[in-house]
Tab-separated table of C-alpha atoms in Angstrom:
chain	number	residue	atom	x	y	z
A	1	MET	CA	21.368	14.010	6.244
A	2	GLN	CA	25.348	14.053	5.897
A	3	ASN	CA	27.198	11.476	3.607
A	4	GLY	CA	30.364	9.760	3.591
A	5	THR	CA	33.367	10.883	1.268
A	6	SER	CA	33.956	8.918	-1.733
A	7	ASN	CA	37.113	6.867	-1.748
A	8	LEU	CA	38.816	3.714	-3.412
A	9	LYS	CA	36.223	1.551	-1.773
A	10	ASP	CA	33.459	2.849	-3.970
A	11	HIS	CA	35.221	1.949	-7.203
A	12	LEU	CA	35.941	-1.507	-6.688
A	13	PRO	CA	33.434	-4.235	-6.807
A	14	GLY	CA	32.859	-6.283	-3.871
A	15	TYR	CA	35.652	-3.987	-1.864
A	16	ARG	CA	32.896	-3.101	0.715
A	17	ARG	CA	31.169	-6.435	1.040
A	18	LEU	CA	34.499	-7.861	1.745
A	19	SER	CA	35.815	-5.475	4.347
A	20	ARG	CA	32.568	-6.023	6.329
A	21	LEU	CA	33.153	-9.400	6.718
A	22	PRO	CA	35.529	-9.298	10.067
A	23	LYS	CA	32.752	-7.019	11.877
A	24	GLN	CA	29.847	-9.539	10.515
A	25	PHE	CA	31.689	-12.398	11.833
A	26	LEU	CA	32.397	-10.645	15.263
A	27	ALA	CA	28.549	-9.670	15.367
A	28	ILE	CA	29.806	-5.814	15.529
A	29	SER	CA	26.880	-3.540	14.821
A	30	PRO	CA	27.276	-1.694	11.562
A	31	PHE	CA	25.255	1.056	12.980
A	32	ASP	CA	25.993	4.249	14.921
A	33	GLY	CA	24.721	7.424	16.961
A	34	ASP	CA	22.273	7.225	19.683
A	35	CYS	CA	19.526	5.713	18.159
A	36	MET	CA	21.233	2.340	17.730
A	37	PRO	CA	19.054	-0.444	16.554
A	38	SER	CA	19.400	-4.005	18.263
A	39	ARG	CA	20.723	-7.181	16.340
A	40	VAL	CA	18.277	-9.988	15.494
A	41	ARG	CA	19.451	-13.744	14.763
A	42	LEU	CA	19.105	-15.200	11.573
A	43	PHE	CA	18.008	-18.517	13.484
A	44	ASP	CA	16.974	-18.476	17.132
A	45	PRO	CA	15.058	-22.195	17.441
A	46	ARG	CA	14.697	-21.323	21.058
A	47	SER	CA	13.142	-17.886	20.693
A	48	GLY	CA	9.661	-19.125	20.127
A	49	ARG	CA	9.425	-16.680	17.298
A	50	PRO	CA	6.749	-17.185	14.379
A	51	THR	CA	9.083	-17.421	11.500
A	52	GLN	CA	12.710	-16.652	10.128
A	53	PRO	CA	13.318	-12.910	9.362
A	54	PHE	CA	13.637	-13.372	5.440
A	55	PRO	CA	11.033	-14.625	3.145
A	56	HIS	CA	11.423	-18.133	1.448
A	57	ARG	CA	8.814	-20.223	-0.106
A	58	TRP	CA	7.172	-21.616	3.158
A	59	ASN	CA	6.518	-18.125	4.977
A	60	PHE	CA	6.365	-15.403	2.019
A	61	GLU	CA	2.473	-15.766	2.066
A	62	ASP	CA	2.430	-13.988	5.517
A	63	PRO	CA	4.968	-10.931	5.429
A	64	VAL	CA	3.508	-9.236	8.219
A	65	ARG	CA	4.538	-12.315	10.095
A	66	ILE	CA	7.934	-11.911	9.248
A	67	LEU	CA	8.031	-8.256	10.266
A	68	GLU	CA	6.899	-9.103	13.584
A	69	THR	CA	9.722	-11.755	13.712
A	70	TYR	CA	11.932	-8.471	13.769
A	71	PHE	CA	10.361	-7.293	17.154
A	72	TRP	CA	9.837	-10.511	18.828
A	73	ASN	CA	10.223	-10.052	22.563
A	74	ALA	CA	11.002	-5.964	21.827
A	75	GLU	CA	8.901	-4.929	24.553
A	76	GLU	CA	11.749	-6.038	27.419
A	77	GLU	CA	13.729	-3.168	25.831
A	78	GLN	CA	13.214	0.614	26.820
A	79	GLY	CA	16.116	1.796	24.454
A	80	PRO	CA	16.118	2.541	20.859
A	81	GLY	CA	16.090	-1.435	20.177
A	82	ARG	CA	12.613	-1.988	21.168
A	83	HIS	CA	11.505	-0.442	17.733
A	84	ASN	CA	14.776	-0.272	15.656
A	85	ARG	CA	15.907	-3.959	14.810
A	86	TYR	CA	18.881	-4.793	12.086
A	87	LEU	CA	19.852	-8.212	10.911
A	88	ASP	CA	23.563	-8.773	9.478
A	89	VAL	CA	24.733	-11.941	7.726
A	90	PRO	CA	28.303	-12.492	6.742
A	91	GLY	CA	28.438	-11.776	2.899
A	92	PHE	CA	24.950	-9.957	2.617
A	93	ALA	CA	24.119	-6.555	2.962
A	94	PRO	CA	22.438	-5.412	6.554
A	95	VAL	CA	18.733	-5.406	6.737
A	96	LEU	CA	17.351	-2.791	8.971
A	97	VAL	CA	13.788	-2.843	10.092
A	98	THR	CA	12.105	0.143	12.195
A	99	ARG	CA	8.560	0.716	13.630
A	100	ASP	CA	10.079	3.984	14.919
A	101	PRO	CA	7.650	6.989	13.223
A	102	GLY	CA	10.428	9.415	13.701
A	103	MET	CA	12.645	7.466	11.811
A	104	ILE	CA	10.130	6.301	9.285
A	105	ARG	CA	9.549	9.910	8.489
A	106	ALA	CA	13.237	11.264	8.625
A	107	ILE	CA	13.945	8.428	5.881
A	108	ALA	CA	10.999	8.375	3.619
A	109	THR	CA	11.727	12.266	3.486
A	110	ALA	CA	15.435	11.494	2.434
A	111	THR	CA	14.288	9.411	-0.119
A	112	GLY	CA	14.809	11.002	-3.794
A	113	ASP	CA	17.019	11.450	-6.909
A	114	ARG	CA	19.800	13.635	-5.282
A	115	GLU	CA	23.256	12.006	-4.620
A	116	GLY	CA	23.552	10.191	-1.545
A	117	GLN	CA	19.706	10.177	-0.639
A	118	PHE	CA	17.938	6.770	-0.099
A	119	ASP	CA	16.650	4.736	-3.073
A	120	ARG	CA	13.369	2.816	-3.266
A	121	ASP	CA	14.988	-0.824	-2.762
A	122	THR	CA	13.921	-2.705	-6.033
A	123	LEU	CA	14.413	-6.073	-4.094
A	124	PRO	CA	10.933	-6.706	-2.877
A	125	SER	CA	9.808	-5.601	-6.566
A	126	VAL	CA	11.224	-7.771	-8.830
A	127	GLY	CA	8.168	-10.152	-9.371
A	128	ILE	CA	6.289	-6.612	-10.311
A	129	ALA	CA	9.147	-5.659	-12.752
A	130	ARG	CA	9.363	-9.129	-14.328
A	131	ALA	CA	5.572	-8.497	-14.657
A	132	THR	CA	4.944	-4.884	-16.088
A	133	GLY	CA	8.816	-4.224	-16.868
A	134	THR	CA	11.742	-1.886	-15.408
A	135	ASP	CA	11.060	1.588	-16.697
A	136	THR	CA	8.223	2.246	-14.303
A	137	LEU	CA	7.593	4.831	-11.565
A	138	LEU	CA	7.201	2.397	-9.356
A	139	TYR	CA	10.631	0.734	-10.060
A	140	ALA	CA	13.167	3.238	-11.134
A	141	ASN	CA	15.254	5.476	-8.932
A	142	GLY	CA	17.336	8.576	-9.439
A	143	ALA	CA	17.321	10.684	-12.956
A	144	GLU	CA	14.831	8.117	-14.294
A	145	TRP	CA	12.579	8.044	-11.620
A	146	LYS	CA	12.109	11.972	-11.611
A	147	LYS	CA	11.309	11.904	-15.247
A	148	GLN	CA	8.649	9.393	-14.590
A	149	ARG	CA	7.067	11.326	-11.596
A	150	LYS	CA	6.888	14.576	-13.862
A	151	ILE	CA	5.026	12.762	-16.695
A	152	ALA	CA	2.514	11.117	-13.743
A	153	ALA	CA	2.405	14.334	-11.766
A	154	CYS	CA	0.065	16.171	-14.153
A	155	PRO	CA	-2.835	14.116	-14.373
A	156	PHE	CA	-3.011	12.669	-10.627
A	157	GLY	CA	-2.077	15.964	-9.075
A	158	LYS	CA	-4.713	17.759	-6.672
A	159	THR	CA	-4.405	20.838	-8.907
A	160	THR	CA	-5.864	19.081	-11.928
A	161	LEU	CA	-8.307	16.788	-10.000
A	162	PHE	CA	-9.820	19.275	-8.084
A	163	GLN	CA	-10.383	21.962	-11.171
A	164	PRO	CA	-14.364	22.721	-10.977
A	165	GLU	CA	-14.965	21.324	-14.527
A	166	GLN	CA	-12.543	18.043	-14.138
A	167	PHE	CA	-13.425	17.280	-10.997
A	168	CYS	CA	-17.292	18.016	-11.709
A	169	GLU	CA	-16.783	15.310	-14.977
A	170	PHE	CA	-14.897	12.877	-12.845
A	171	ALA	CA	-17.715	13.098	-10.079
A	172	ASP	CA	-20.382	12.398	-12.300
A	173	THR	CA	-18.643	9.506	-13.645
A	174	PHE	CA	-17.809	8.250	-10.312
A	175	ARG	CA	-21.371	8.865	-8.825
A	176	GLU	CA	-23.075	6.904	-11.884
A	177	THR	CA	-20.395	3.969	-11.510
A	178	VAL	CA	-20.925	3.705	-7.777
A	179	ARG	CA	-25.049	4.049	-8.122
A	180	GLY	CA	-25.219	0.924	-10.548
A	181	ARG	CA	-23.009	-1.030	-8.319
A	182	ILE	CA	-25.275	-0.331	-5.298
A	183	ASP	CA	-28.277	-1.014	-7.573
A	184	VAL	CA	-26.625	-4.195	-8.374
A	185	LEU	CA	-26.493	-4.990	-4.577
A	186	ARG	CA	-29.896	-3.838	-4.117
A	187	GLN	CA	-31.627	-6.176	-6.307
A	188	HIS	CA	-29.357	-8.964	-4.969
A	189	LEU	CA	-31.267	-8.385	-2.010
A	190	ALA	CA	-34.612	-8.078	-3.235
A	191	ALA	CA	-33.905	-11.348	-5.390
A	192	SER	CA	-33.143	-13.158	-2.062
A	193	GLY	CA	-36.708	-12.584	-0.444
A	194	GLN	CA	-34.855	-11.944	2.525
A	195	GLU	CA	-34.358	-8.710	4.248
A	196	THR	CA	-30.718	-9.494	5.064
A	197	VAL	CA	-28.102	-11.320	2.637
A	198	ASP	CA	-24.669	-12.599	3.760
A	199	ILE	CA	-22.400	-11.685	1.113
A	200	PRO	CA	-18.416	-10.978	0.687
A	201	LEU	CA	-17.906	-7.520	-0.439
A	202	GLU	CA	-14.702	-7.774	-1.888
A	203	PRO	CA	-15.394	-8.593	-5.159
A	204	GLU	CA	-18.017	-6.576	-5.439
A	205	VAL	CA	-15.673	-3.472	-4.566
A	206	LYS	CA	-12.875	-4.664	-6.701
A	207	VAL	CA	-14.994	-4.345	-9.768
A	208	VAL	CA	-16.450	-0.967	-8.914
A	209	MET	CA	-12.814	0.227	-8.377
A	210	LEU	CA	-11.536	-1.076	-11.604
A	211	GLU	CA	-14.732	0.540	-13.200
A	212	MET	CA	-13.701	3.812	-12.050
A	213	LEU	CA	-10.420	3.740	-13.015
A	214	THR	CA	-10.833	2.101	-16.633
A	215	ASN	CA	-13.929	4.005	-17.570
A	216	ASN	CA	-14.033	7.118	-15.822
A	217	PHE	CA	-10.464	8.173	-15.320
A	218	PHE	CA	-8.980	6.552	-18.615
A	219	GLY	CA	-12.064	6.832	-20.463
A	220	ALA	CA	-12.418	3.354	-21.865
A	221	GLU	CA	-15.686	1.712	-22.324
A	222	ILE	CA	-15.835	-1.329	-21.048
A	223	SER	CA	-18.743	-3.616	-19.563
A	224	TYR	CA	-19.310	-4.493	-16.049
A	225	GLU	CA	-19.803	-7.929	-17.186
A	226	GLU	CA	-16.231	-7.936	-18.793
A	227	LEU	CA	-14.586	-6.386	-15.946
A	228	ARG	CA	-16.335	-8.723	-13.280
A	229	GLU	CA	-16.128	-11.776	-15.541
A	230	LYS	CA	-12.993	-11.569	-17.555
A	231	TYR	CA	-10.630	-8.918	-16.234
A	232	VAL	CA	-10.663	-8.691	-12.493
A	233	PRO	CA	-10.186	-12.495	-12.351
A	234	ALA	CA	-7.314	-12.351	-14.780
A	235	LEU	CA	-5.581	-9.043	-12.249
A	236	GLU	CA	-6.143	-11.203	-9.404
A	237	ARG	CA	-3.976	-14.037	-10.493
A	238	VAL	CA	-1.395	-12.110	-12.142
A	239	ILE	CA	-0.973	-10.191	-8.614
A	240	ASP	CA	-0.796	-13.323	-6.825
A	241	HIS	CA	1.756	-14.707	-9.315
A	242	ILE	CA	3.979	-11.300	-8.836
A	243	VAL	CA	4.011	-12.246	-5.169
A	244	SER	CA	5.397	-15.658	-5.509
A	245	ASP	CA	7.711	-14.927	-8.432
A	246	THR	CA	9.399	-12.537	-5.877
A	247	VAL	CA	10.449	-15.284	-3.990
A	248	LYS	CA	10.275	-18.468	-5.528
A	249	ASN	CA	12.082	-17.375	-9.037
A	250	ARG	CA	15.858	-17.180	-8.175
A	251	LEU	CA	16.973	-17.639	-12.167
A	252	GLY	CA	15.262	-14.102	-12.590
A	253	VAL	CA	13.644	-15.670	-15.613
A	254	PRO	CA	10.177	-14.054	-16.705
A	255	TRP	CA	7.812	-16.521	-16.727
A	256	ARG	CA	6.417	-16.032	-20.170
A	257	LYS	CA	9.824	-16.987	-21.439
A	258	PHE	CA	8.989	-20.559	-19.966
A	259	PRO	CA	7.950	-23.264	-22.346
A	260	SER	CA	4.089	-23.839	-21.984
A	261	LEU	CA	4.601	-27.181	-20.399
A	262	SER	CA	2.294	-27.433	-17.329
A	263	ASP	CA	-1.439	-26.079	-17.061
A	264	ARG	CA	-0.197	-23.436	-14.704
A	265	ILE	CA	2.082	-21.961	-17.015
A	266	VAL	CA	-0.230	-21.478	-19.751
A	267	ARG	CA	-2.934	-20.188	-17.414
A	268	ALA	CA	-0.043	-17.428	-16.619
A	269	LYS	CA	0.000	-16.667	-20.246
A	270	ALA	CA	-3.169	-16.379	-20.675
A	271	ASP	CA	-3.795	-13.917	-17.481
A	272	ASP	CA	-0.540	-12.077	-19.242
A	273	ALA	CA	-2.105	-11.459	-22.153
A	274	THR	CA	-5.572	-10.359	-20.750
A	275	PHE	CA	-3.669	-8.001	-18.841
A	276	GLU	CA	-1.970	-6.411	-22.091
A	277	GLU	CA	-5.049	-6.461	-23.775
A	278	LEU	CA	-7.104	-4.508	-20.640
A	279	THR	CA	-4.003	-2.213	-21.111
A	280	GLN	CA	-4.191	-1.601	-24.698
A	281	ARG	CA	-7.882	-0.809	-24.189
A	282	ILE	CA	-7.392	1.965	-21.528
A	283	LEU	CA	-4.366	3.338	-23.823
A	284	ALA	CA	-6.910	3.471	-26.627
A	285	PRO	CA	-8.676	6.695	-25.477
A	286	ARG	CA	-5.594	8.651	-25.458
A	287	GLY	CA	-5.663	9.186	-29.190
A	288	GLU	CA	-9.371	11.005	-29.007
A	289	LYS	CA	-8.145	12.862	-25.739
A	290	LYS	CA	-10.531	11.414	-23.151
A	291	ALA	CA	-10.980	11.665	-19.774
A	292	LEU	CA	-7.624	11.849	-17.853
A	293	TRP	CA	-5.808	11.874	-21.484
A	294	LYS	CA	-6.781	15.562	-21.747
A	295	GLN	CA	-4.393	16.437	-19.045
A	296	PHE	CA	-1.793	13.993	-20.146
A	297	LYS	CA	1.283	16.551	-21.562
A	298	SER	CA	3.628	14.034	-22.548
A	299	ASP	CA	4.279	13.273	-25.837
A	300	ALA	CA	5.939	9.897	-25.370
A	301	PRO	CA	4.695	6.570	-27.597
A	302	ASP	CA	2.076	4.653	-26.610
A	303	ALA	CA	4.786	1.962	-26.215
A	304	LYS	CA	6.601	3.804	-23.523
A	305	LEU	CA	3.632	4.272	-21.542
A	306	ILE	CA	2.672	0.313	-21.197
A	307	SER	CA	4.509	-0.531	-18.344
A	308	ASN	CA	3.584	2.590	-16.223
A	309	LEU	CA	-0.166	1.902	-17.030
A	310	LYS	CA	0.518	-1.925	-15.921
A	311	VAL	CA	1.933	-1.069	-12.647
A	312	PHE	CA	-0.703	1.976	-12.271
A	313	LEU	CA	-3.990	-0.593	-12.770
A	314	ALA	CA	-2.391	-3.399	-10.406
A	315	GLY	CA	-1.152	-0.895	-8.087
A	316	ALA	CA	-4.137	1.259	-7.768
A	317	LEU	CA	-6.778	-1.619	-8.210
A	318	GLU	CA	-4.928	-3.294	-5.072
A	319	ALA	CA	-4.626	0.220	-2.718
A	320	THR	CA	-8.084	1.292	-3.589
A	321	THR	CA	-9.543	-2.282	-2.781
A	322	SER	CA	-7.905	-2.701	0.343
A	323	TYR	CA	-8.526	0.755	1.746
A	324	ALA	CA	-12.497	0.627	0.580
A	325	THR	CA	-12.792	-2.930	2.200
A	326	TRP	CA	-10.996	-2.463	5.284
A	327	ALA	CA	-12.793	0.681	6.014
A	328	ILE	CA	-16.346	-1.258	5.542
A	329	SER	CA	-14.858	-3.990	7.516
A	330	HIS	CA	-14.372	-1.715	10.576
A	331	LEU	CA	-17.486	-0.052	10.152
A	332	ALA	CA	-19.088	-3.568	10.124
A	333	ARG	CA	-17.945	-4.196	13.583
A	334	HIS	CA	-18.501	-0.940	14.792
A	335	PRO	CA	-22.474	-0.156	14.214
A	336	ASP	CA	-21.800	3.116	16.394
A	337	ALA	CA	-19.710	4.479	14.140
A	338	GLN	CA	-21.215	3.420	11.300
A	339	GLU	CA	-24.658	5.192	11.998
A	340	LYS	CA	-22.492	8.301	12.714
A	341	VAL	CA	-21.199	8.330	9.229
A	342	PHE	CA	-24.708	7.499	7.981
A	343	GLU	CA	-26.114	10.999	9.691
A	344	GLU	CA	-23.204	12.567	7.967
A	345	VAL	CA	-23.665	11.537	4.689
A	346	LYS	CA	-27.502	10.817	4.239
A	347	ASP	CA	-28.308	14.080	3.130
A	348	ILE	CA	-24.974	14.181	0.463
A	349	ASP	CA	-25.982	13.838	-3.186
A	350	VAL	CA	-22.998	15.527	-4.953
A	351	TYR	CA	-19.462	14.915	-3.395
A	352	THR	CA	-17.395	17.799	-3.921
A	353	PRO	CA	-13.500	18.020	-2.300
A	354	GLU	CA	-15.210	20.491	-0.141
A	355	ILE	CA	-18.014	18.598	0.834
A	356	LEU	CA	-15.736	15.516	1.279
A	357	ALA	CA	-13.469	17.774	3.555
A	358	GLY	CA	-16.725	18.916	5.891
A	359	ALA	CA	-17.755	14.932	6.336
A	360	LYS	CA	-15.268	15.326	9.206
A	361	TYR	CA	-16.180	11.935	10.991
A	362	LEU	CA	-16.197	9.795	7.607
A	363	ARG	CA	-12.801	11.778	7.320
A	364	ALA	CA	-11.651	10.254	10.973
A	365	VAL	CA	-12.878	6.877	9.771
A	366	LEU	CA	-10.719	6.874	6.691
A	367	ASP	CA	-8.020	8.448	8.534
A	368	GLU	CA	-8.181	5.601	11.285
A	369	THR	CA	-8.605	2.920	8.598
A	370	LEU	CA	-5.319	4.199	7.024
A	371	ARG	CA	-3.816	3.980	10.338
A	372	LEU	CA	-4.818	0.618	12.011
A	373	THR	CA	-5.135	-1.477	8.502
A	374	PRO	CA	-2.868	0.411	5.862
A	375	SER	CA	-2.660	-1.242	2.624
A	376	LEU	CA	1.085	-0.046	2.214
A	377	TYR	CA	2.213	-2.106	5.516
A	378	PHE	CA	5.989	-1.331	4.729
A	379	LEU	CA	7.732	1.194	2.730
A	380	PRO	CA	11.248	-0.328	1.026
A	381	ARG	CA	14.311	1.653	1.080
A	382	ARG	CA	18.026	1.262	0.157
A	383	ALA	CA	21.095	3.079	1.555
A	384	THR	CA	22.999	4.423	-1.670
A	385	ALA	CA	25.880	5.972	0.620
A	386	ASP	CA	26.929	6.030	4.161
A	387	THR	CA	24.519	8.095	5.612
A	388	TRP	CA	23.400	9.600	8.915
A	389	VAL	CA	19.814	10.430	9.517
A	390	THR	CA	18.545	12.536	11.921
A	391	SER	CA	14.778	12.343	13.381
A	392	ALA	CA	12.590	15.591	14.088
A	393	ASP	CA	13.473	15.432	18.015
A	394	GLY	CA	17.083	15.385	17.216
A	395	ARG	CA	18.056	11.469	17.473
A	396	LYS	CA	20.490	10.366	15.174
A	397	MET	CA	21.315	7.037	13.433
A	398	PHE	CA	24.367	5.949	11.065
A	399	ILE	CA	22.990	3.818	8.402
A	400	PRO	CA	25.894	2.338	6.110
A	401	TRP	CA	25.881	2.077	2.417
A	402	GLY	CA	23.629	-1.209	0.970
A	403	THR	CA	21.365	-1.341	4.039
A	404	HIS	CA	18.203	-2.710	3.019
A	405	LEU	CA	15.611	-0.803	4.945
A	406	LEU	CA	11.959	-1.771	5.694
A	407	LEU	CA	9.748	1.150	7.429
A	408	ASP	CA	7.300	-1.394	8.919
A	409	VAL	CA	4.184	0.976	8.766
A	410	TRP	CA	2.061	-1.723	9.741
A	411	HIS	CA	3.406	-2.062	13.742
A	412	ALA	CA	4.532	1.537	13.888
A	413	ASN	CA	0.693	2.692	13.349
A	414	ARG	CA	-0.352	-0.240	16.043
A	415	HIS	CA	2.000	0.276	18.849
A	416	GLU	CA	0.750	1.703	22.110
A	417	ASP	CA	3.753	3.851	22.490
A	418	HIS	CA	3.171	5.912	19.582
A	419	TRP	CA	-0.847	5.975	19.102
A	420	GLY	CA	-1.910	4.521	22.515
A	421	VAL	CA	-4.073	5.976	25.348
A	422	GLU	CA	-1.515	8.205	26.596
A	423	VAL	CA	-1.137	9.850	23.190
A	424	SER	CA	-4.644	9.792	21.772
A	425	GLY	CA	-6.829	8.447	24.191
A	426	TYR	CA	-7.512	5.103	23.004
A	427	PRO	CA	-5.284	1.999	22.600
A	428	ALA	CA	-3.324	1.951	19.698
A	429	ASN	CA	-4.726	-1.818	18.452
A	430	VAL	CA	-8.393	-0.396	18.178
A	431	PHE	CA	-10.460	0.761	15.716
A	432	GLU	CA	-11.528	4.308	17.170
A	433	PRO	CA	-12.085	7.042	14.799
A	434	ASP	CA	-12.873	9.474	17.547
A	435	ARG	CA	-9.062	9.153	18.361
A	436	TRP	CA	-8.235	11.995	15.612
A	437	ARG	CA	-10.787	14.600	17.283
A	438	ILE	CA	-8.775	14.018	20.500
A	439	LEU	CA	-5.755	14.484	18.675
A	440	ALA	CA	-6.566	17.744	16.979
A	441	GLU	CA	-8.010	18.975	20.409
A	442	SER	CA	-4.535	18.787	21.799
A	443	GLY	CA	-2.974	20.486	19.303
A	444	ARG	CA	-0.764	18.057	18.048
A	445	ALA	CA	0.714	19.148	14.562
A	446	ALA	CA	-0.149	16.929	11.374
A	447	LYS	CA	3.394	16.366	10.761
A	448	ASP	CA	3.112	14.293	14.155
A	449	THR	CA	0.343	12.307	13.470
A	450	LEU	CA	1.437	10.331	10.667
A	451	HIS	CA	-0.401	7.270	9.506
A	452	PHE	CA	1.659	6.759	5.946
A	453	GLY	CA	-1.033	5.378	4.378
A	454	PHE	CA	-0.087	6.712	1.131
A	455	GLY	CA	3.559	6.467	2.117
A	456	HIS	CA	5.549	9.624	2.608
A	457	GLY	CA	8.025	12.293	1.188
A	458	PRO	CA	9.168	12.662	-2.345
A	459	ARG	CA	7.924	8.876	-3.449
A	460	VAL	CA	4.288	9.640	-1.413
A	461	CYS	CA	1.835	7.563	-3.920
A	462	PRO	CA	0.959	9.575	-6.801
A	463	GLY	CA	-2.760	8.343	-6.802
A	464	LYS	CA	-3.248	9.601	-3.196
A	465	HIS	CA	-6.083	12.119	-4.054
A	466	LEU	CA	-7.584	9.791	-6.557
A	467	GLY	CA	-7.396	7.039	-3.915
A	468	GLU	CA	-9.121	9.255	-1.507
A	469	LEU	CA	-11.958	10.672	-3.955
A	470	GLU	CA	-12.582	6.821	-4.949
A	471	VAL	CA	-13.075	5.595	-1.424
A	472	GLY	CA	-14.727	8.260	0.131
A	473	LEU	CA	-17.350	8.131	-2.132
A	474	THR	CA	-17.689	4.689	-2.465
A	475	VAL	CA	-17.986	4.141	1.460
A	476	GLY	CA	-20.243	6.703	2.132
A	477	ALA	CA	-22.637	5.719	-0.723
A	478	LEU	CA	-22.763	2.338	0.703
A	479	VAL	CA	-23.503	3.570	4.212
A	480	LYS	CA	-26.184	5.910	2.826
A	481	THR	CA	-28.015	2.801	1.369
A	482	PHE	CA	-27.105	-0.373	3.267
A	483	ARG	CA	-26.747	-1.373	7.164
A	484	PHE	CA	-23.979	-3.816	7.288
A	485	ARG	CA	-22.496	-5.790	9.972
A	486	SER	CA	-20.130	-8.864	10.851
A	487	GLU	CA	-20.997	-11.818	12.794
A	488	LEU	CA	-16.969	-12.257	13.775
A	489	PRO	CA	-15.551	-9.625	16.430
A	490	GLN	CA	-11.961	-9.980	14.940
A	491	ASN	CA	-10.811	-9.903	11.400
A	492	PRO	CA	-7.215	-10.636	10.628
A	493	ALA	CA	-5.465	-9.301	7.772
A	494	ARG	CA	-4.250	-11.322	4.762
A	495	ALA	CA	-1.331	-9.416	2.943
A	496	GLY	CA	0.480	-9.788	-0.398
A	497	VAL	CA	0.983	-6.983	-2.581
A	498	SER	CA	-1.277	-5.038	0.002
A	499	THR	CA	-3.642	-5.975	3.094
A	500	LYS	CA	-6.922	-7.123	2.939
A	501	PRO	CA	-9.520	-8.332	5.554
A	502	ALA	CA	-8.778	-12.510	5.447
A	503	ASP	CA	-12.614	-12.647	5.572
A	504	GLY	CA	-13.115	-11.208	2.088
A	505	THR	CA	-14.871	-8.532	4.187
A	506	ARG	CA	-17.917	-10.633	4.365
A	507	VAL	CA	-21.157	-8.658	5.818
A	508	CYS	CA	-24.808	-9.246	6.531
A	509	MET	CA	-26.493	-6.489	4.762
A	510	SER	CA	-30.231	-4.824	4.752
A	511	LEU	CA	-31.698	-1.760	3.140
A	512	ARG	CA	-32.158	1.379	5.084
A	513	SER	CA	-35.625	2.897	5.025
A	514	PRO	CA	-36.304	4.887	2.295
């Protein structure tokens, strides 16, 4: 990565925006190099594309469709514009959207705290910041991000989680949580008097994931009933509000400061208070050094941790629920794959990192889930300087200062050029865990088969290892106990903070024979 030199324009407010105007009005690309993106028009009513290439109050609930708009008719191109597109509106910073895995990897790797590196773009996160605060690992950049990352690294790191004593403690409580919830499903099935029951599993999975976070990981003692009836519904509404607030709240005023003039505002304030209460309950065990708090080395006062704990609760609940429900949804539509997982886990009673690593087909199912249906469907970045980026295969792109970058993981992972028959033996848009065996046998390095399921580079998700443990245990235990299938062959995504199955992971379940 090579940065432009500093000069007068770096110190005059608005100079860069004004200097861009002539090229913007003449539609001259601000990018350069041998990996030049193609331009997308702001309005193009005759193109037939699904929506405008920017979020507004009538399309923000379908962000995947906005990303698709950038690549409308892109299959007709054969050059770098096939996978790299930009929008450049006079008076605004350019927007670059890439579904090129090589460029995604290069840009994500060059994101960090050093001068001239890419920042995480905060624009898509303003709703989260208004709900949780700006002093968080998610929202911070530069030196502040580095400080926040250091605090989070110890309890979430692989070396901590996988220490034998620490892991056994977590594994025991995780297993007990999952066993209890599976018993609830078993009782529900027995009470129905039927051999099968039709049920949306997302609500059940969400409670399991929140219980693992609050009780097992943070050491709180919150009942299943409270989690299901009080905290999960409140968190769901808070997260929905975060998404709409990001687009609709143009004034930037936190909604909790609005007067309580409507039922909607009253409900939102009540949900915010419930979120605050839950955060305080997981913070309380810190004084007794329970669970993760034994590994937490920071002497920061409790008040300094509140914002990050809120981000962790909302973010981890969204990400792990997405991950687990997509895996279940795929297995419900692929009974052969489900039976292969069962044969692998049927005799597993204790999940350790070694056993999970040895369950290779389950691992392939989870990797294929993250490839085809990642919860993080794009990674936001922002150029802090005029920057040259070079991919691993030597392609170069010049990205100007201030550019908003959307690293479109969702469409990169589904494109035939990157993951199709010629590359992996199977079409890119189908769920096929066996593709990972073929990729391994072909000798392709891990760096060439990145699905970016937890991000990539210095800002990779700090909860990656915890999420893998939670989802592996949950999916494995569910397959071991039940058979489940879906009556619908297709299951489109709904997307907000994360993606999830649009049908709420509705399956028809039956108990396996003992």
